[in-house]
Phi, psi and omega in degrees: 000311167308309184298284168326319164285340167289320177320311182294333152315287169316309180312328167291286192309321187297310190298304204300321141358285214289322244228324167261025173230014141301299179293335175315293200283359194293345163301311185296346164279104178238118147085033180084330185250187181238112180251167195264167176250154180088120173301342205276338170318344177316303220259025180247324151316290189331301206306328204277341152288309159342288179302318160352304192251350172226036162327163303355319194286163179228189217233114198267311201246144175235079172310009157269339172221161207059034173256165026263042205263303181103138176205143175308139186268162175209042150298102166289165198311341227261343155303303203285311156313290191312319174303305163002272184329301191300325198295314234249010194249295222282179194244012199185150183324310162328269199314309167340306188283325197284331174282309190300274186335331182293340167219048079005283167288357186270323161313294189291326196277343164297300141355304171286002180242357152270320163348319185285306178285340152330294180289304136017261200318301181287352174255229206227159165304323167307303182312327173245034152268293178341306198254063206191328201259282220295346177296303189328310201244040182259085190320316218260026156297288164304320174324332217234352178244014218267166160330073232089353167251127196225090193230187183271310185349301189303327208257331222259283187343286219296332180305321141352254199313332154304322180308292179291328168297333179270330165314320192280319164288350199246010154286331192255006158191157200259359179264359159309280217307302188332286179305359175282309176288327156346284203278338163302296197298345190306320212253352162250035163227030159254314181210138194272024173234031192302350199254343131332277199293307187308343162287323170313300185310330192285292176318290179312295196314309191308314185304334165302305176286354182291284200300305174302316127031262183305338171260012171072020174285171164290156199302161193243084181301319186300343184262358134277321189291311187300315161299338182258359158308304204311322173307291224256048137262322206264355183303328190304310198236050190271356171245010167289154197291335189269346219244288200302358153292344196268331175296302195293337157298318204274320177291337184292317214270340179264356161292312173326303177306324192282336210254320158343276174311325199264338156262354166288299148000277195288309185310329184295307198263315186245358168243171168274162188295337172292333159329325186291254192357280216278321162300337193276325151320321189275329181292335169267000155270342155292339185281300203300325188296322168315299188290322166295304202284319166260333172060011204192141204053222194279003147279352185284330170268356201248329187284315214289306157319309171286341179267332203241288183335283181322301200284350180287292172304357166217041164120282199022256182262033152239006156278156153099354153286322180242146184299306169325313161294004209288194183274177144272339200279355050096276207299158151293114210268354158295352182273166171331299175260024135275345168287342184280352191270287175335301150345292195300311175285341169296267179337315173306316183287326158292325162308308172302339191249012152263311192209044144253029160232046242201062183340305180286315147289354157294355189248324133346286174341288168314302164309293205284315182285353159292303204283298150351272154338299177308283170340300191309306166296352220167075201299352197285336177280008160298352187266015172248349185272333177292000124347288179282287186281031134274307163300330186277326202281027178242326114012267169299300218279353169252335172292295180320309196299299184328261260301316160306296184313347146322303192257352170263125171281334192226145215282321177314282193309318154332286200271017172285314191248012142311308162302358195249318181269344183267031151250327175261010166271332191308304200329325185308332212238348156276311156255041125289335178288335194282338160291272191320344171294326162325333193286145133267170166299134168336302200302115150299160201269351181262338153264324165305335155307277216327296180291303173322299193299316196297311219275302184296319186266356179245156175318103222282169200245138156279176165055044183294286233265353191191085187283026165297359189211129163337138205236196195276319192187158179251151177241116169299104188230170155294168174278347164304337226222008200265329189275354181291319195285316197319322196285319190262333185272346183058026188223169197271132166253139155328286210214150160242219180265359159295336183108331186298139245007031172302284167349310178279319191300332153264070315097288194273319178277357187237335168284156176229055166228145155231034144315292178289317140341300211286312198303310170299342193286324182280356202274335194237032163042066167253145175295319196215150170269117189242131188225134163244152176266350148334280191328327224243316175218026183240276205274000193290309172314277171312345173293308161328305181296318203273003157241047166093328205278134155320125164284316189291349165268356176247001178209118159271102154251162206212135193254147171248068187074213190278008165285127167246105198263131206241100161277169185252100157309164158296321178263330169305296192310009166256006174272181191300303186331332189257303172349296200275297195290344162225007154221036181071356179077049166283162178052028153267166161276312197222039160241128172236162185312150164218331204209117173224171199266158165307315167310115187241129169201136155130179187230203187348089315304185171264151178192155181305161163303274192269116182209136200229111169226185213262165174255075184241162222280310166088144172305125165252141192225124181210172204183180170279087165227126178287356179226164158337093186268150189238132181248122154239135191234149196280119160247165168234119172269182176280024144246016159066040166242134191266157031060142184179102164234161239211139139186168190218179182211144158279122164320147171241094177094020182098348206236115192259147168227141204215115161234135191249106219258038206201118180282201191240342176272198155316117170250087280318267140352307205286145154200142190276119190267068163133202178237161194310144162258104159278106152228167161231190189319326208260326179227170172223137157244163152244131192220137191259096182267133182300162160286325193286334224260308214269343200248338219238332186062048208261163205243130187218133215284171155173116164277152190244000000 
């Protein structure tokens, strides 16, 4: 009967689980339509229609982003399959996204019920209701599980918790180990950075095989048998660009194991147990010293991982560029979460000074202090560490519940104040969920206008639904921004959120030529320009860094009381980014305005959220003047804000040339009040241009 209530316990943490990372995300269903949270959900939808319609397959090479190069995807597939699986339940474009939302929470609440049974296995049953409770209502759990965020993460948890729950069963049966390499190889056809979590397993083995040594056990068969399932699952696509950093981990961790066992062997008879640890160290730094020293043929991917891979996962040159990467080190330790990592370490420090000959608590140990490690590098791994610091603080929160119970004679009194410490231990992490429930999706409503009009009012692209072949044209956007114009706008981006054309695209928002500009635009055919006020006094700082630069020489901030005031230099406002976005693209040539969003925000000047502009060859209009002619022409944009561009030129030999990029009719949104002022000091003309003319780049004469 106990036993049975509990179950019904778990079931209950699973539902409640599943129903509060439902309510997290509800904000992404807005006005009928869904928008995602996390930009890379753009493009993990994108992928999962793709598949949708060409099932088996997925969408390997995309000729939408980088272009016109086009780049290779190196997502492995089996997240994008499952979303598939879930899209192809709905009956509509609609209905699609929403079952694809749909399993993100269905993951994390799954997640909380191995989670249960995990802590279970190395505790006791309180510890894995305890650490099931705190998974539930765990932000940063739910961040990453909530409705609408339709990412791998959710999948990364459960694959995670599996692993370790069949590590932990598979000293006492060996068909735990079969499933361990299961769930391994599961998870490096999840994420191609999977060779992070096969370091726990790398670790927990040597460290296992140590304490059993020492403790005079039987050989640990399972810790050979989980890597070479893991091995022959993942060999069909072990050199494929998605597949070889998680092989080349999975195989390291079964030459590690073959190489173990086989001194766990030699240990039994002739050596001491400390002998496994320290030969197995020593090899491995001879292997890396090897692997350094030649660099070339097939140690060069194994260098390559290890030089390039690692240092990505654990911050290195992306931090303080990409938000997701930034450190943990950082952190404020009064805040919420630096008192939860204080905790999570405390706690850790008891474990360890309890089950650290402990088979099962070495595999905590190991986990939690890798999961750290990560974190530390990367804030972005908090939702695998809330994992760990669910269990432990289920831990503490099961040390505390004995100590009552010891000291309470009466059973009432007992559970008021056992229920009195799991509310003040709760509280913390229920209100941080009660902020984070509160988030909408990143995306505003002034880019989703925004896009809609560029996908309806511009020219359409081929091959959008079967990106295998170059398409007409490309869009300059930041790379924050790339799976959004891909998904909602249907047209090909420079850069997105891979990072691919990131170079160039901060090149071109950072020159302060528009020589040099026009030169990337024409080198990446792009059609059209997208500018943001983000772009410009949000994201402008990490843009600086990825080209070397100071931020504080295009941005001054000066704190006021509880206020922040952001002056602009003289060298931001001469870059193309200030140019377009906060003066319309005066004195350009060949960008002209077509689209701005309603939203005005920011002073000297004030400018739309969102402003979209056209690229075009533009009139060249030249003539006879002996002095400096200036061409002006009056616009209205669509939101019925006037206008005024400008630009001017010196004669050369008496002969002035002016090219303009804005016709006297509609220029898409925009529209033109009257025809051009051509004058100089001396006379004014008016001159009336065609559209065909400004697209044609066609030349037209008129003396002053």
């Amino acid at each position: 009967m106990r036993s049975q209530r509990r179950l019904w316990a778990v079931v209950v943490l699973i539902i409640s689980a599943f129903l509060l990372r439902i309510y997290a995300g509800r904000f992404a269903l807005s006005d009928g339509s869904l928008l995602f949270y996390g930009p890379d959900s753009y493009y993990h939808m994108r992928r999962i229609f793709y598949t949708v319609n060409h099932f088996p397959s997925t969408l390997w090479f995309d000729s939408y982003v980088d272009y016109p190069n086009g780049l290779e995807i190196t997502w492995p597939p089996l997240f994008d399959v499952l979303g598939a699986a879930f899209a192809s339940l709905g009956s509509s474009t609609h209905s699609a996204e929403i079952m694809a939302s749909l399993l993100p929470p269905i993951l994390g609440a799954l997640t909380v019920g191995v989670v249960y049974f995990a802590a279970r296995e190395m505790f006791d049953e309180r510890t894995g209701l305890a650490s099931a409770f705190f998974l539930t209502i765990s932000s940063y759990a739910v961040a990453v599980n909530s409705f609408g965020y339709v990412d791998h993460h959710a999948l990364e948890m459960l694959l995670l918790s599996l692993i370790v729950l069949a590590l932990l069963l598979s000293a006492s049966d060996m068909r735990w180990s079969v499933a361990a390499g299961f769930f391994m190889a599961l998870l490096a056809y999840t994420w191609m950075g999977s060779a992070a979590y096969i370091l726990i397993v790398l670790v927990y083995t040597i460290v296992r095989m140590s304490i059993d040594l020492k403790g005079n056990r039987e050989p640990p068969k399972d810790l050979v048998i989980a890597p070479a399932i893991a091995s022959l699952l993942v060999l069909p696509f072990w050199s494929s660009h998605w597949m070889l950093p998680s092989a080349i981990a999975i195989f390291t961790l079964l030459g590690s194991s073959l190489l173990g066992y086989a001194i766990y062997i030699l240990s039994q008879k002739r050596l001491p147990w400390y002998s496994l640890p320290s030969i197995m160290i020593a090899a491995g730094l001879i292997v890396l010293v090897v692997i350094y020293a030649l660099r070339g043929g097939i140690t060069s991917v194994f260098y390559t991982t290890l030089v390039n891979r690692l240092p990505y996962v654990l911050g290195g040159e992306m931090s303080g560029l990409i938000e997701e990467a930034g450190p943990l080190l950082t952190m404020n330790l009064q805040s919420i979460l630096g008192l939860n990592i204080l905790l999570t370490l405390t706690v850790l420090a008891l474990v360890v000074r309890r089950h650290i000959y402990d088979r099962k608590g070495v595999l905590l140990i190991v986990w939690t202090l890798i999961a750290l490690l990560l974190t530390f590098g990367q804030k972005r791994f908090l939702y695998i560490l809330a994992m760990n610091m669910s269990i432990l603080f289920a831990v503490l929160f099961s040390e505390i519940s004995t100590l009552i119970e010891r000291r309470s004679p009466e059973r009432r009194q007992m559970m008021a104040l056992t229920l009195i410490v799991l509310i003040v231990m709760a509280t913390p992490s229920l209100w941080r969920l009660s902020r984070i429930s509160d988030d909408a999706p990143d995306i505003e409503s002034d880019w989703v206008d925004a896009l809609k009009w560029l996908k309806e009012n511009t020219p359409a692209t081929s091959f959008f639904d079967d990106p295998s072949r170059r398409p007409e044209y490309g869009i300059m956007s930041s790379w924050s921004y790339g799976n959004w114009i891909i998904y909602l706008g249907e047209r090909p981006v420079i850069a997105n959120n891979f990072q691919a054309g990131l170079a160039d695209s901060v090149r071109y928002f950072l020159s302060e030529s528009e020589s040099d500009g026009e030169g990337i635009l024409e080198q990446r055919n792009a059609r059209y320009v997208i500018t943001s006020w983000e772009m410009l006094y949000l994201t402008l700082p990490s843009t600086a860094r990825w080209m070397g630069e100071d931020p504080s020489s295009y941005l001054r901030y000066t704190a006021s009381g509880k206020y922040l005031s952001i002056e602009l230099t003289d060298r931001l406002r001469r870059t193309m980014l200030a140019r377009l976005q906060l003066y319309d693209g005066l004195n350009m040539s060949h960008l002209r305005l077509v689209y701005e969003s309603s939203t005005f925000r920011g002073d000297n000047p004030s400018s739309a959220s969102v402003k979209i502009f056209e690229h075009v060859p533009g009139v060249v209009v030249t003539g006879r003047s002996s002095e400096p002619v200036v061409a002006i022409l009056n616009l209205t944009t669509n939101q019925g804000r006037r206008f005024t561009y400008a630009i001017e030129a010196a004669p050369v030999n008496n002969v002035y040339t002016l090219r303009l990029p804005y016709s006297t009719a509609s220029n898409g949104a925009v529209i033109a009040n009257g025809a051009y002022i051509i004058m100089n000091p001396q006379i004014a003309k008016e001159l009336s241009v065609d559209e065909e003319d400004v697209l044609r780049g066609s030349t037209i004469q008129l003396d002053l």
